[in-house]
Short mmCIF file of C-alpha atoms and ligand atoms in Angstrom, two decimals:
data_model
loop_
_atom_site.label_atom_id
_atom_site.label_comp_id
_atom_site.label_asym_id
_atom_site.label_seq_id
_atom_site.Cartn_x
_atom_site.Cartn_y
_atom_site.Cartn_z
CA MET A 1376 0.00 0.00 0.00
CA LEU A 1377 1.13 3.55 -0.67
CA ASP A 1378 1.41 6.08 2.16
CA GLN A 1379 -0.45 9.29 1.52
CA THR A 1380 2.35 11.81 2.13
CA PRO A 1381 2.52 15.61 1.88
CA VAL A 1382 4.29 16.60 -1.31
CA GLN A 1383 6.93 18.61 0.56
CA ALA A 1384 7.88 15.50 2.56
CA GLN A 1385 8.31 13.55 -0.68
CA ILE A 1386 10.45 16.36 -2.12
CA ASP A 1387 12.63 16.43 1.01
CA ALA A 1388 13.14 12.64 0.79
CA SER A 1389 14.29 12.93 -2.83
CA ARG A 1390 16.86 15.64 -2.16
CA GLY A 1391 19.77 13.31 -1.46
CA ASP A 1392 19.17 11.27 -4.63
CA ARG A 1393 21.66 11.38 -7.49
CA LEU A 1394 18.57 11.82 -9.69
CA ARG A 1395 15.59 13.84 -8.46
CA VAL A 1396 12.52 12.60 -10.34
CA LEU A 1397 8.91 13.85 -10.34
CA VAL A 1398 6.26 11.41 -11.64
CA VAL A 1399 2.90 13.01 -12.49
CA GLY A 1400 -0.01 10.51 -12.36
CA ALA A 1401 -0.14 7.39 -10.18
CA GLY A 1402 -1.95 5.23 -12.75
CA VAL A 1403 -0.62 2.13 -14.49
CA ALA A 1404 2.43 3.79 -16.07
CA GLY A 1405 3.26 6.33 -13.36
CA LEU A 1406 2.98 3.90 -10.47
CA THR A 1407 5.04 1.27 -12.31
CA THR A 1408 7.75 3.86 -13.07
CA ALA A 1409 7.87 5.16 -9.50
CA GLN A 1410 7.93 1.69 -7.92
CA LEU A 1411 10.72 0.51 -10.23
CA LEU A 1412 12.80 3.61 -9.47
CA ARG A 1413 12.23 2.96 -5.76
CA ARG A 1414 13.56 -0.55 -6.18
CA ARG A 1415 16.66 1.02 -7.70
CA GLY A 1416 17.23 3.13 -4.58
CA LEU A 1417 15.68 6.44 -5.68
CA HIS A 1418 12.88 8.41 -3.98
CA PRO A 1419 10.77 9.72 -6.86
CA VAL A 1420 8.06 12.20 -5.95
CA LEU A 1421 4.76 10.65 -7.07
CA ILE A 1422 1.67 12.85 -7.37
CA GLU A 1423 -1.89 11.96 -8.35
CA ARG A 1424 -4.91 14.12 -9.16
CA ALA A 1425 -7.51 11.68 -7.78
CA GLY A 1426 -8.17 11.03 -4.11
CA PRO A 1427 -7.08 7.81 -2.36
CA ASP A 1428 -10.52 6.18 -2.70
CA ALA A 1429 -10.82 6.21 -6.47
CA PRO A 1430 -13.19 3.45 -7.73
CA SER A 1431 -11.94 0.13 -9.11
CA GLY A 1432 -12.29 1.40 -12.66
CA TYR A 1433 -12.63 -1.18 -15.38
CA MET A 1434 -11.44 -4.64 -16.37
CA LEU A 1435 -8.02 -5.24 -17.84
CA GLY A 1436 -6.85 -8.24 -19.81
CA LEU A 1437 -3.08 -8.26 -19.45
CA MET A 1438 -0.78 -9.85 -22.01
CA PRO A 1439 2.30 -11.68 -20.76
CA LEU A 1440 4.20 -8.53 -21.72
CA VAL A 1441 3.71 -7.56 -18.08
CA ASP A 1442 5.26 -10.68 -16.53
CA PRO A 1443 8.88 -9.48 -16.55
CA VAL A 1444 7.81 -6.07 -15.27
CA LEU A 1445 5.98 -7.66 -12.35
CA LYS A 1446 9.02 -9.79 -11.68
CA ALA A 1447 11.26 -6.70 -11.62
CA LEU A 1448 8.77 -5.17 -9.15
CA GLY A 1449 8.79 -8.30 -6.99
CA VAL A 1450 4.98 -8.65 -7.08
CA VAL A 1451 4.34 -11.75 -9.20
CA GLU A 1452 2.59 -13.69 -6.41
CA GLU A 1453 0.35 -10.75 -5.56
CA TYR A 1454 -0.57 -10.39 -9.22
CA VAL A 1455 -1.45 -14.05 -9.66
CA ALA A 1456 -3.58 -13.98 -6.50
CA ALA A 1457 -5.47 -10.86 -7.61
CA SER A 1458 -6.18 -11.93 -11.19
CA VAL A 1459 -7.71 -14.81 -13.17
CA TYR A 1460 -6.20 -16.89 -15.94
CA MET A 1461 -8.01 -16.23 -19.20
CA ASP A 1462 -7.88 -19.12 -21.60
CA ARG A 1463 -11.04 -19.23 -23.69
CA TYR A 1464 -12.22 -16.49 -26.01
CA ARG A 1465 -15.53 -16.72 -27.90
CA ILE A 1466 -17.08 -14.53 -30.54
CA ARG A 1467 -20.80 -14.29 -31.36
CA GLY A 1468 -21.75 -12.82 -34.71
CA ARG A 1469 -24.43 -10.37 -35.79
CA HIS A 1470 -27.31 -12.82 -35.12
CA GLY A 1471 -25.94 -13.91 -31.75
CA ALA A 1472 -24.68 -17.36 -32.79
CA LEU A 1473 -21.19 -18.50 -31.86
CA ILE A 1474 -19.00 -17.96 -34.91
CA ASN A 1475 -15.62 -18.85 -33.47
CA ARG A 1476 -13.88 -19.93 -30.29
CA TYR A 1477 -10.21 -19.68 -29.53
CA SER A 1478 -7.72 -20.62 -26.86
CA LEU A 1479 -5.76 -17.57 -25.74
CA GLY A 1480 -3.80 -19.86 -23.44
CA GLY A 1481 -2.67 -21.91 -26.42
CA LEU A 1482 -1.70 -18.78 -28.30
CA PHE A 1483 0.31 -17.08 -25.58
CA ASP A 1484 1.55 -19.87 -23.32
CA VAL A 1485 5.08 -19.86 -24.71
CA TYR A 1486 5.31 -16.27 -23.45
CA GLY A 1487 3.28 -16.53 -20.24
CA ASP A 1488 -0.36 -16.16 -19.09
CA TYR A 1489 -3.06 -13.89 -20.37
CA ARG A 1490 -4.83 -12.71 -17.19
CA GLY A 1491 -7.84 -10.64 -16.20
CA ILE A 1492 -7.68 -8.11 -13.36
CA SER A 1493 -9.58 -4.99 -12.33
CA ARG A 1494 -7.66 -1.73 -12.62
CA GLY A 1495 -8.13 -1.16 -8.88
CA GLU A 1496 -6.61 -4.55 -8.04
CA LEU A 1497 -3.70 -3.90 -10.41
CA MET A 1498 -3.05 -0.62 -8.60
CA ARG A 1499 -2.99 -2.48 -5.28
CA VAL A 1500 -0.60 -5.10 -6.70
CA LEU A 1501 1.77 -2.45 -8.07
CA ALA A 1502 1.70 -0.65 -4.71
CA SER A 1503 2.15 -3.77 -2.59
CA ARG A 1504 5.85 -3.19 -1.82
CA GLY A 1505 4.95 0.20 -0.30
CA GLY A 1506 5.97 3.74 -1.17
CA THR A 1507 4.60 7.25 -1.02
CA VAL A 1508 2.12 9.31 -3.03
CA SER A 1509 0.54 12.74 -2.76
CA HIS A 1510 -3.13 12.62 -3.79
CA ARG A 1511 -5.24 15.51 -5.09
CA SER A 1512 -2.12 17.11 -6.53
CA THR A 1513 -1.37 18.32 -10.05
CA VAL A 1514 1.39 20.22 -11.81
CA THR A 1515 0.50 23.72 -12.97
CA ALA A 1516 3.85 24.85 -14.40
CA LEU A 1517 7.04 23.26 -15.71
CA GLU A 1518 9.98 25.46 -16.54
CA ARG A 1519 13.44 24.56 -17.69
CA ARG A 1520 15.98 26.43 -15.59
CA GLY A 1521 19.64 25.72 -16.21
CA ARG A 1522 20.31 21.98 -15.84
CA ALA A 1523 16.99 21.23 -14.08
CA VAL A 1524 13.24 21.59 -14.39
CA THR A 1525 11.27 23.65 -11.91
CA ALA A 1526 7.78 22.31 -11.27
CA VAL A 1527 4.90 23.96 -9.47
CA VAL A 1528 2.72 21.39 -7.72
CA ASP A 1529 -0.79 22.45 -6.75
CA THR A 1530 -1.84 20.43 -3.70
CA GLY A 1531 -5.26 22.06 -3.44
CA GLU A 1532 -4.06 23.92 -0.34
CA ALA A 1533 -0.77 25.38 -1.55
CA ALA A 1534 1.48 25.74 -4.58
CA VAL A 1535 4.79 23.99 -3.92
CA GLU A 1536 7.75 24.79 -6.16
CA ALA A 1537 10.68 22.40 -6.49
CA GLU A 1538 13.54 21.55 -8.81
CA PHE A 1539 13.92 18.13 -10.49
CA ASP A 1540 16.45 16.47 -12.77
CA ALA A 1541 13.69 14.63 -14.64
CA VAL A 1542 9.90 14.95 -14.85
CA ILE A 1543 7.79 12.02 -16.04
CA VAL A 1544 4.35 12.84 -17.40
CA ALA A 1545 2.07 9.84 -16.80
CA ASP A 1546 -1.36 11.38 -16.40
CA GLY A 1547 -3.15 9.30 -19.00
CA LEU A 1548 -5.09 9.72 -22.22
CA HIS A 1549 -6.49 13.16 -21.43
CA SER A 1550 -3.23 14.35 -19.91
CA ALA A 1551 -3.32 18.00 -18.83
CA THR A 1552 0.39 18.01 -17.99
CA ARG A 1553 1.25 17.13 -21.61
CA GLY A 1554 -0.20 20.54 -22.53
CA LEU A 1555 2.60 22.18 -20.48
CA VAL A 1556 5.18 20.38 -22.61
CA LEU A 1557 3.81 19.95 -26.15
CA ARG A 1558 1.88 22.31 -28.42
CA PRO A 1559 -1.69 21.18 -29.25
CA GLU A 1560 -0.72 20.38 -32.86
CA GLN A 1561 1.87 17.90 -31.55
CA VAL A 1562 -0.88 15.62 -30.24
CA THR A 1563 -3.15 13.91 -32.78
CA ALA A 1564 -6.48 12.50 -31.63
CA TYR A 1565 -8.23 9.52 -33.23
CA ASP A 1566 -11.97 9.08 -32.82
CA THR A 1567 -13.82 5.87 -33.72
CA GLY A 1568 -17.18 7.69 -33.46
CA TRP A 1569 -18.21 5.03 -30.92
CA GLY A 1570 -18.21 4.68 -27.18
CA GLY A 1571 -19.21 2.13 -24.56
CA TRP A 1572 -20.97 1.86 -21.21
CA VAL A 1573 -18.67 0.12 -18.75
CA VAL A 1574 -20.33 -1.90 -15.98
CA TRP A 1575 -19.32 -4.51 -13.41
CA THR A 1576 -21.56 -7.57 -13.68
CA ASP A 1577 -21.67 -10.73 -11.56
CA ALA A 1578 -19.16 -13.54 -12.09
CA ASP A 1579 -20.20 -16.91 -13.55
CA ASP A 1580 -18.53 -20.32 -13.48
CA ASP A 1581 -16.61 -19.59 -16.70
CA THR A 1582 -13.85 -17.67 -14.95
CA ASP A 1583 -11.45 -18.22 -17.85
CA LEU A 1584 -13.83 -17.10 -20.60
CA GLY A 1585 -13.93 -13.80 -22.47
CA GLU A 1586 -17.00 -13.56 -24.70
CA GLU A 1587 -17.91 -10.89 -27.23
CA LEU A 1588 -20.95 -10.11 -29.35
CA TRP A 1589 -20.08 -8.48 -32.66
CA GLY A 1590 -23.35 -6.93 -33.84
CA ALA A 1591 -24.12 -4.55 -36.66
CA GLY A 1592 -24.26 -1.22 -34.82
CA SER A 1593 -23.46 -2.86 -31.47
CA PHE A 1594 -20.61 -4.55 -29.63
CA VAL A 1595 -20.70 -6.23 -26.22
CA GLY A 1596 -17.53 -7.46 -24.52
CA THR A 1597 -17.46 -9.53 -21.31
CA TYR A 1598 -14.17 -10.20 -19.54
CA PRO A 1599 -13.63 -12.01 -16.24
CA VAL A 1600 -11.62 -10.63 -13.35
CA LYS A 1601 -11.56 -12.01 -9.82
CA ASP A 1602 -15.19 -12.46 -8.63
CA LEU A 1603 -16.67 -10.22 -11.34
CA ILE A 1604 -17.15 -9.80 -15.06
CA GLY A 1605 -16.24 -6.48 -16.63
CA THR A 1606 -18.70 -5.64 -19.40
CA ILE A 1607 -18.61 -2.97 -22.08
CA ILE A 1608 -21.66 -2.25 -24.24
CA CYS A 1609 -20.73 -0.18 -27.26
CA CYS A 1610 -22.68 1.84 -29.79
CA SER A 1611 -22.03 4.70 -32.16
CA ASN A 1612 -22.15 8.19 -30.69
CA GLU A 1613 -25.55 8.87 -32.31
CA HIS A 1614 -27.13 6.11 -30.21
CA ARG A 1615 -25.61 7.27 -26.96
CA ALA A 1616 -28.06 10.10 -26.36
CA ALA A 1617 -31.05 7.73 -25.93
CA GLY A 1618 -29.23 6.11 -23.00
CA LEU A 1619 -28.13 2.62 -22.03
CA GLU A 1620 -31.57 1.22 -21.31
CA ALA A 1621 -32.96 2.24 -24.69
CA PHE A 1622 -29.88 0.92 -26.45
CA VAL A 1623 -30.04 -2.45 -24.66
CA ALA A 1624 -33.74 -2.76 -25.57
CA GLU A 1625 -32.90 -2.06 -29.21
CA LEU A 1626 -30.02 -4.53 -29.13
CA ARG A 1627 -32.21 -7.28 -27.66
CA ALA A 1628 -34.86 -6.69 -30.31
CA ASP A 1629 -32.19 -6.90 -32.99
CA ILE A 1630 -30.41 -9.94 -31.49
CA PRO A 1631 -32.86 -11.86 -29.25
CA GLU A 1632 -30.58 -14.90 -28.74
CA ALA A 1633 -26.97 -14.19 -27.78
CA GLY A 1634 -26.29 -16.95 -25.27
CA PRO A 1635 -26.71 -17.02 -21.48
CA ARG A 1636 -23.78 -14.84 -20.52
CA ILE A 1637 -24.56 -11.94 -22.85
CA ASP A 1638 -28.23 -12.21 -21.92
CA ARG A 1639 -27.42 -11.97 -18.21
CA VAL A 1640 -24.92 -9.11 -18.43
CA LEU A 1641 -27.40 -7.09 -20.51
CA THR A 1642 -30.04 -7.62 -17.82
CA GLU A 1643 -27.64 -6.65 -15.03
CA ALA A 1644 -26.33 -3.61 -16.94
CA VAL A 1645 -29.75 -1.97 -16.70
CA ASP A 1646 -30.71 -3.06 -13.18
CA GLY A 1647 -29.67 0.24 -11.66
CA ARG A 1648 -26.03 -0.50 -10.89
CA GLU A 1649 -23.34 2.09 -11.58
CA THR A 1650 -22.21 2.51 -15.20
CA TYR A 1651 -20.15 5.09 -17.00
CA PHE A 1652 -19.67 5.91 -20.65
CA TRP A 1653 -16.19 5.76 -22.17
CA SER A 1654 -15.64 7.47 -25.54
CA LEU A 1655 -13.58 5.26 -27.81
CA THR A 1656 -10.89 7.72 -28.79
CA ASP A 1657 -7.13 7.68 -28.55
CA CYS A 1658 -4.24 10.04 -29.24
CA ARG A 1659 -0.63 10.04 -30.31
CA SER A 1660 2.07 12.51 -29.24
CA ASP A 1661 4.70 13.57 -31.79
CA ASP A 1662 7.43 13.72 -29.15
CA TRP A 1663 7.84 11.58 -26.07
CA SER A 1664 10.58 13.69 -24.55
CA VAL A 1665 11.39 17.37 -24.46
CA GLY A 1666 14.69 17.96 -22.70
CA ARG A 1667 14.35 16.53 -19.18
CA ILE A 1668 10.63 15.89 -19.44
CA GLY A 1669 9.43 12.48 -20.66
CA LEU A 1670 5.97 11.09 -21.48
CA VAL A 1671 4.90 7.52 -20.72
CA GLY A 1672 1.74 5.41 -21.06
CA ASP A 1673 -1.42 6.89 -22.57
CA ALA A 1674 0.00 10.41 -22.20
CA ALA A 1675 2.53 9.44 -24.89
CA ALA A 1676 0.28 7.18 -26.97
CA GLY A 1677 -3.23 6.54 -25.73
CA PHE A 1678 -5.02 3.27 -26.36
CA LEU A 1679 -8.43 2.10 -27.46
CA PRO A 1680 -9.32 -0.97 -25.38
CA THR A 1681 -9.90 -3.09 -28.53
CA ALA A 1682 -6.67 -5.11 -28.51
CA GLY A 1683 -6.46 -5.23 -24.71
CA ILE A 1684 -2.87 -4.07 -24.70
CA GLY A 1685 -2.69 -0.42 -23.55
CA ALA A 1686 -1.98 -1.20 -19.91
CA GLY A 1687 0.53 -3.90 -20.87
CA MET A 1688 2.38 -1.47 -23.12
CA ALA A 1689 2.20 1.25 -20.43
CA MET A 1690 3.86 -1.11 -17.95
CA GLU A 1691 6.49 -2.23 -20.43
CA SER A 1692 7.27 1.39 -21.36
CA ALA A 1693 7.51 2.32 -17.69
CA TRP A 1694 10.02 -0.51 -17.21
CA VAL A 1695 12.18 0.60 -20.14
CA LEU A 1696 11.99 4.21 -18.95
CA ALA A 1697 12.88 3.34 -15.37
CA GLU A 1698 15.84 1.22 -16.52
CA HIS A 1699 17.19 4.11 -18.60
CA LEU A 1700 16.75 6.59 -15.75
CA ALA A 1701 18.07 4.35 -12.98
CA ASP A 1702 21.31 3.87 -14.90
CA CYS A 1703 22.04 7.56 -15.41
CA ASP A 1704 22.92 10.65 -13.37
CA ALA A 1705 21.55 14.18 -13.69
CA ASP A 1706 23.76 14.93 -16.71
CA GLY A 1707 22.52 11.87 -18.59
CA VAL A 1708 18.76 12.46 -18.34
CA GLU A 1709 18.18 13.87 -21.82
CA ALA A 1710 20.09 11.00 -23.45
CA ALA A 1711 18.25 8.47 -21.25
CA LEU A 1712 14.84 9.83 -22.26
CA ALA A 1713 15.84 9.86 -25.92
CA GLY A 1714 17.05 6.24 -25.63
CA TYR A 1715 13.78 5.18 -24.00
CA GLU A 1716 11.77 6.84 -26.77
CA ARG A 1717 13.88 5.14 -29.45
CA THR A 1718 13.22 1.71 -27.94
CA GLN A 1719 9.56 2.02 -27.02
CA ARG A 1720 7.89 4.35 -29.44
CA PRO A 1721 7.92 2.04 -32.50
CA ARG A 1722 6.59 -0.85 -30.38
CA VAL A 1723 3.86 1.18 -28.74
CA GLU A 1724 2.76 2.83 -31.98
CA ALA A 1725 2.60 -0.60 -33.68
CA ALA A 1726 0.31 -1.85 -30.89
CA GLN A 1727 -1.76 1.33 -31.10
CA THR A 1728 -2.17 0.90 -34.86
CA ASN A 1729 -3.31 -2.70 -34.28
CA SER A 1730 -5.90 -1.48 -31.76
CA ARG A 1731 -7.20 1.04 -34.30
CA GLN A 1732 -7.46 -1.65 -37.00
CA LEU A 1733 -9.42 -3.89 -34.65
CA ALA A 1734 -11.73 -0.97 -33.87
CA LYS A 1735 -12.56 -0.68 -37.57
CA LEU A 1736 -13.43 -4.38 -37.58
CA LEU A 1737 -15.49 -4.35 -34.37
CA PHE A 1738 -17.36 -1.05 -34.56
CA ASN A 1739 -19.43 -1.49 -37.64
CA GLU A 1740 -22.83 -0.02 -38.48
CA SER A 1741 -23.44 -1.79 -41.78
CA GLY A 1742 -25.27 -5.14 -41.90
CA THR A 1743 -23.47 -6.13 -45.08
CA ALA A 1744 -20.04 -5.39 -43.66
CA ALA A 1745 -21.01 -7.33 -40.51
CA ALA A 1746 -22.10 -10.31 -42.64
CA VAL A 1747 -18.73 -10.34 -44.41
CA ARG A 1748 -17.00 -10.01 -41.06
CA ASP A 1749 -18.98 -12.94 -39.61
CA LEU A 1750 -18.00 -15.12 -42.53
CA ALA A 1751 -14.34 -14.15 -42.36
CA THR A 1752 -14.26 -14.61 -38.58
CA ARG A 1753 -15.35 -18.24 -38.96
CA PHE A 1754 -12.19 -18.97 -40.90
CA ILE A 1755 -9.54 -16.55 -39.64
CA PRO A 1756 -7.29 -18.13 -37.03
CA LEU A 1757 -6.64 -15.96 -33.98
CA THR A 1758 -2.93 -16.25 -34.71
CA THR A 1759 -3.51 -14.18 -37.85
CA ALA A 1760 -5.60 -11.50 -36.12
CA LEU A 1761 -3.12 -11.19 -33.25
CA ARG A 1762 0.06 -11.53 -35.29
CA PRO A 1763 1.19 -7.94 -34.50
CA ILE A 1764 0.83 -8.64 -30.78
CA ARG A 1765 2.71 -11.94 -30.99
CA LYS A 1766 5.48 -10.06 -32.76
CA LEU A 1767 5.67 -7.61 -29.86
CA LEU A 1768 6.02 -10.54 -27.49
CA GLU A 1769 8.69 -12.16 -29.65
CA ASP A 1770 10.73 -8.96 -30.03
CA ARG A 1771 10.64 -7.72 -26.48
CA PRO A 1772 13.36 -5.24 -25.42
CA ALA A 1773 16.53 -7.12 -24.47
CA GLY A 1774 16.31 -6.41 -20.74
CA LEU A 1775 12.71 -7.60 -20.63
CA SER A 1776 13.54 -10.89 -22.31
CA ARG A 1777 16.35 -11.45 -19.82
CA ALA A 1778 14.07 -10.72 -16.87
CA ARG A 1779 11.72 -13.55 -17.73
C1 LIG B 2907 -12.75 0.48 -20.61
C2 LIG B 2907 -11.29 0.23 -20.83
C3 LIG B 2907 -10.82 -1.07 -20.98
C4 LIG B 2907 -9.47 -1.29 -21.20
N1 LIG B 2907 -9.06 -2.58 -21.33
C5 LIG B 2907 -7.76 -2.84 -21.43
C6 LIG B 2907 -7.31 -4.19 -21.44
O1 LIG B 2907 -8.09 -5.13 -21.41
N2 LIG B 2907 -5.97 -4.41 -21.48
C7 LIG B 2907 -5.06 -3.39 -21.52
O2 LIG B 2907 -3.85 -3.67 -21.52
N3 LIG B 2907 -5.46 -2.11 -21.54
C8 LIG B 2907 -6.78 -1.80 -21.50
N4 LIG B 2907 -7.20 -0.51 -21.47
C9 LIG B 2907 -6.21 0.58 -21.65
C10 LIG B 2907 -5.42 0.88 -20.39
O3 LIG B 2907 -6.30 1.04 -19.31
C11 LIG B 2907 -4.58 2.15 -20.57
O4 LIG B 2907 -3.84 2.05 -21.75
C12 LIG B 2907 -3.63 2.29 -19.37
O5 LIG B 2907 -4.36 2.44 -18.17
C13 LIG B 2907 -2.71 3.49 -19.54
O6 LIG B 2907 -2.01 3.71 -18.36
P1 LIG B 2907 -1.64 5.20 -17.93
O7 LIG B 2907 -0.91 5.10 -16.65
O8 LIG B 2907 -1.02 5.92 -19.04
O9 LIG B 2907 -3.05 5.90 -17.70
P2 LIG B 2907 -4.03 5.68 -16.49
O10 LIG B 2907 -3.97 4.28 -16.02
O11 LIG B 2907 -5.32 6.23 -16.96
O12 LIG B 2907 -3.46 6.60 -15.32
C14 LIG B 2907 -3.39 8.00 -15.40
C15 LIG B 2907 -3.39 8.50 -13.96
O13 LIG B 2907 -3.13 9.91 -13.98
C16 LIG B 2907 -4.04 10.55 -13.09
N5 LIG B 2907 -4.18 11.93 -13.56
C17 LIG B 2907 -4.96 12.40 -14.56
N6 LIG B 2907 -4.75 13.71 -14.73
C18 LIG B 2907 -3.82 14.08 -13.81
C19 LIG B 2907 -3.16 15.31 -13.51
N7 LIG B 2907 -3.43 16.42 -14.19
N8 LIG B 2907 -2.25 15.33 -12.53
C20 LIG B 2907 -1.96 14.19 -11.84
N9 LIG B 2907 -2.54 12.99 -12.08
C21 LIG B 2907 -3.45 12.95 -13.07
C22 LIG B 2907 -5.31 9.74 -13.19
O14 LIG B 2907 -6.15 9.95 -12.09
C23 LIG B 2907 -4.75 8.33 -13.28
O15 LIG B 2907 -4.54 7.77 -12.00
C24 LIG B 2907 -8.55 -0.22 -21.27
C25 LIG B 2907 -9.01 1.09 -21.11
C26 LIG B 2907 -10.36 1.31 -20.88
C27 LIG B 2907 -10.82 2.72 -20.69
#
């Protein structure tokens, strides 16, 4: 667990370090970066906009890309205990019938497990070796002064100014801190024109099964985590306004038979439990480092959830970044950030492109296109659809391969 610590106390603790690092955002990428730097003897200052009781968020399927990172963090056992092994993956077509079933286990087992975990549980796993964080804090100014960066941290009660050798921007897809570093034209957004209601539904006995319904004008994904199923119900933006209940009614009329799991999660999604709508957009930053300031995770290249790889890539990037930083001193920061960007950016952008291609396949309004897709899906082996991801696993950065 992380100790909620005043930001000034974190700054004071970092003062003796050969490298004074500020990490903005204690999400998947920021927390991984900070924890890895801590294991290398540094005291990075970690700040987070949200309060300590942020909700569990959504479901994550994590590729074995994360295994070496978890090993470097010393939290493999905690991760296994907090997650479920996902083996089976089934797709239902536009009329609700099963059109293909795959074994993810069979596809990935030479690399490791594919596992399901809630974002909240992942946060707890990443934090399980302890550390500090300052909640409800953001950065309002970053200024390069001489051989350091001066940051102003707004804690809600005071503005605290401090000097750092490196600043890591890890505040996610809609990063505000990125706007202090890059011009708006250096960040390109990508919009699928779709979005999805995210809802926690009850677990069933198929704890290793991910099941999806690929409709024409609809998509439903169901993914197990420990004791729950994370569900996303997607439609185009035009259908959003009528609301979830109206959309589910329309979907059921269109596809009356979609198997017991989809039937149940649709019922539970409209039984009054909490849901939120996630717009299916992403973004790409032209530069991942500007002097002593580096971007990591979705702040650098944001992910659609379609390939289930954004969090895995965020953790891998955090690992590569932390390795580069931990091996350098204050004079080497700019070269370290440039080296990190050289290694990770092509990999992350390849995964992001794959996620966008899958979005084009999944989010489809036309009945004809959906019919062609159903037919093709019956015959396309998963190995073909996920070839880009297998390639990422095969070509992992050298240090990551060694850590396995
Ligand atoms: C519904 C959904 C399903 C997904 N499914 C998968 C999946 O199955 N597999 C997968 O690998 N990926 C999945 N992803 C993608 C994955 O969640 C992201 O790619 C990953 O979380 C990126 O990590 P991050 O640290 O960059 O951002 P985040 O995890 O979003 O963390 C950013 C952190 O920064 C904080 N913050 C925001 N603004 C500020 C600020 N101004 N100052 C300080 N802190 C700030 C936030 O509160 C947050 O804690 C999914 C995403 C969604 C939305």
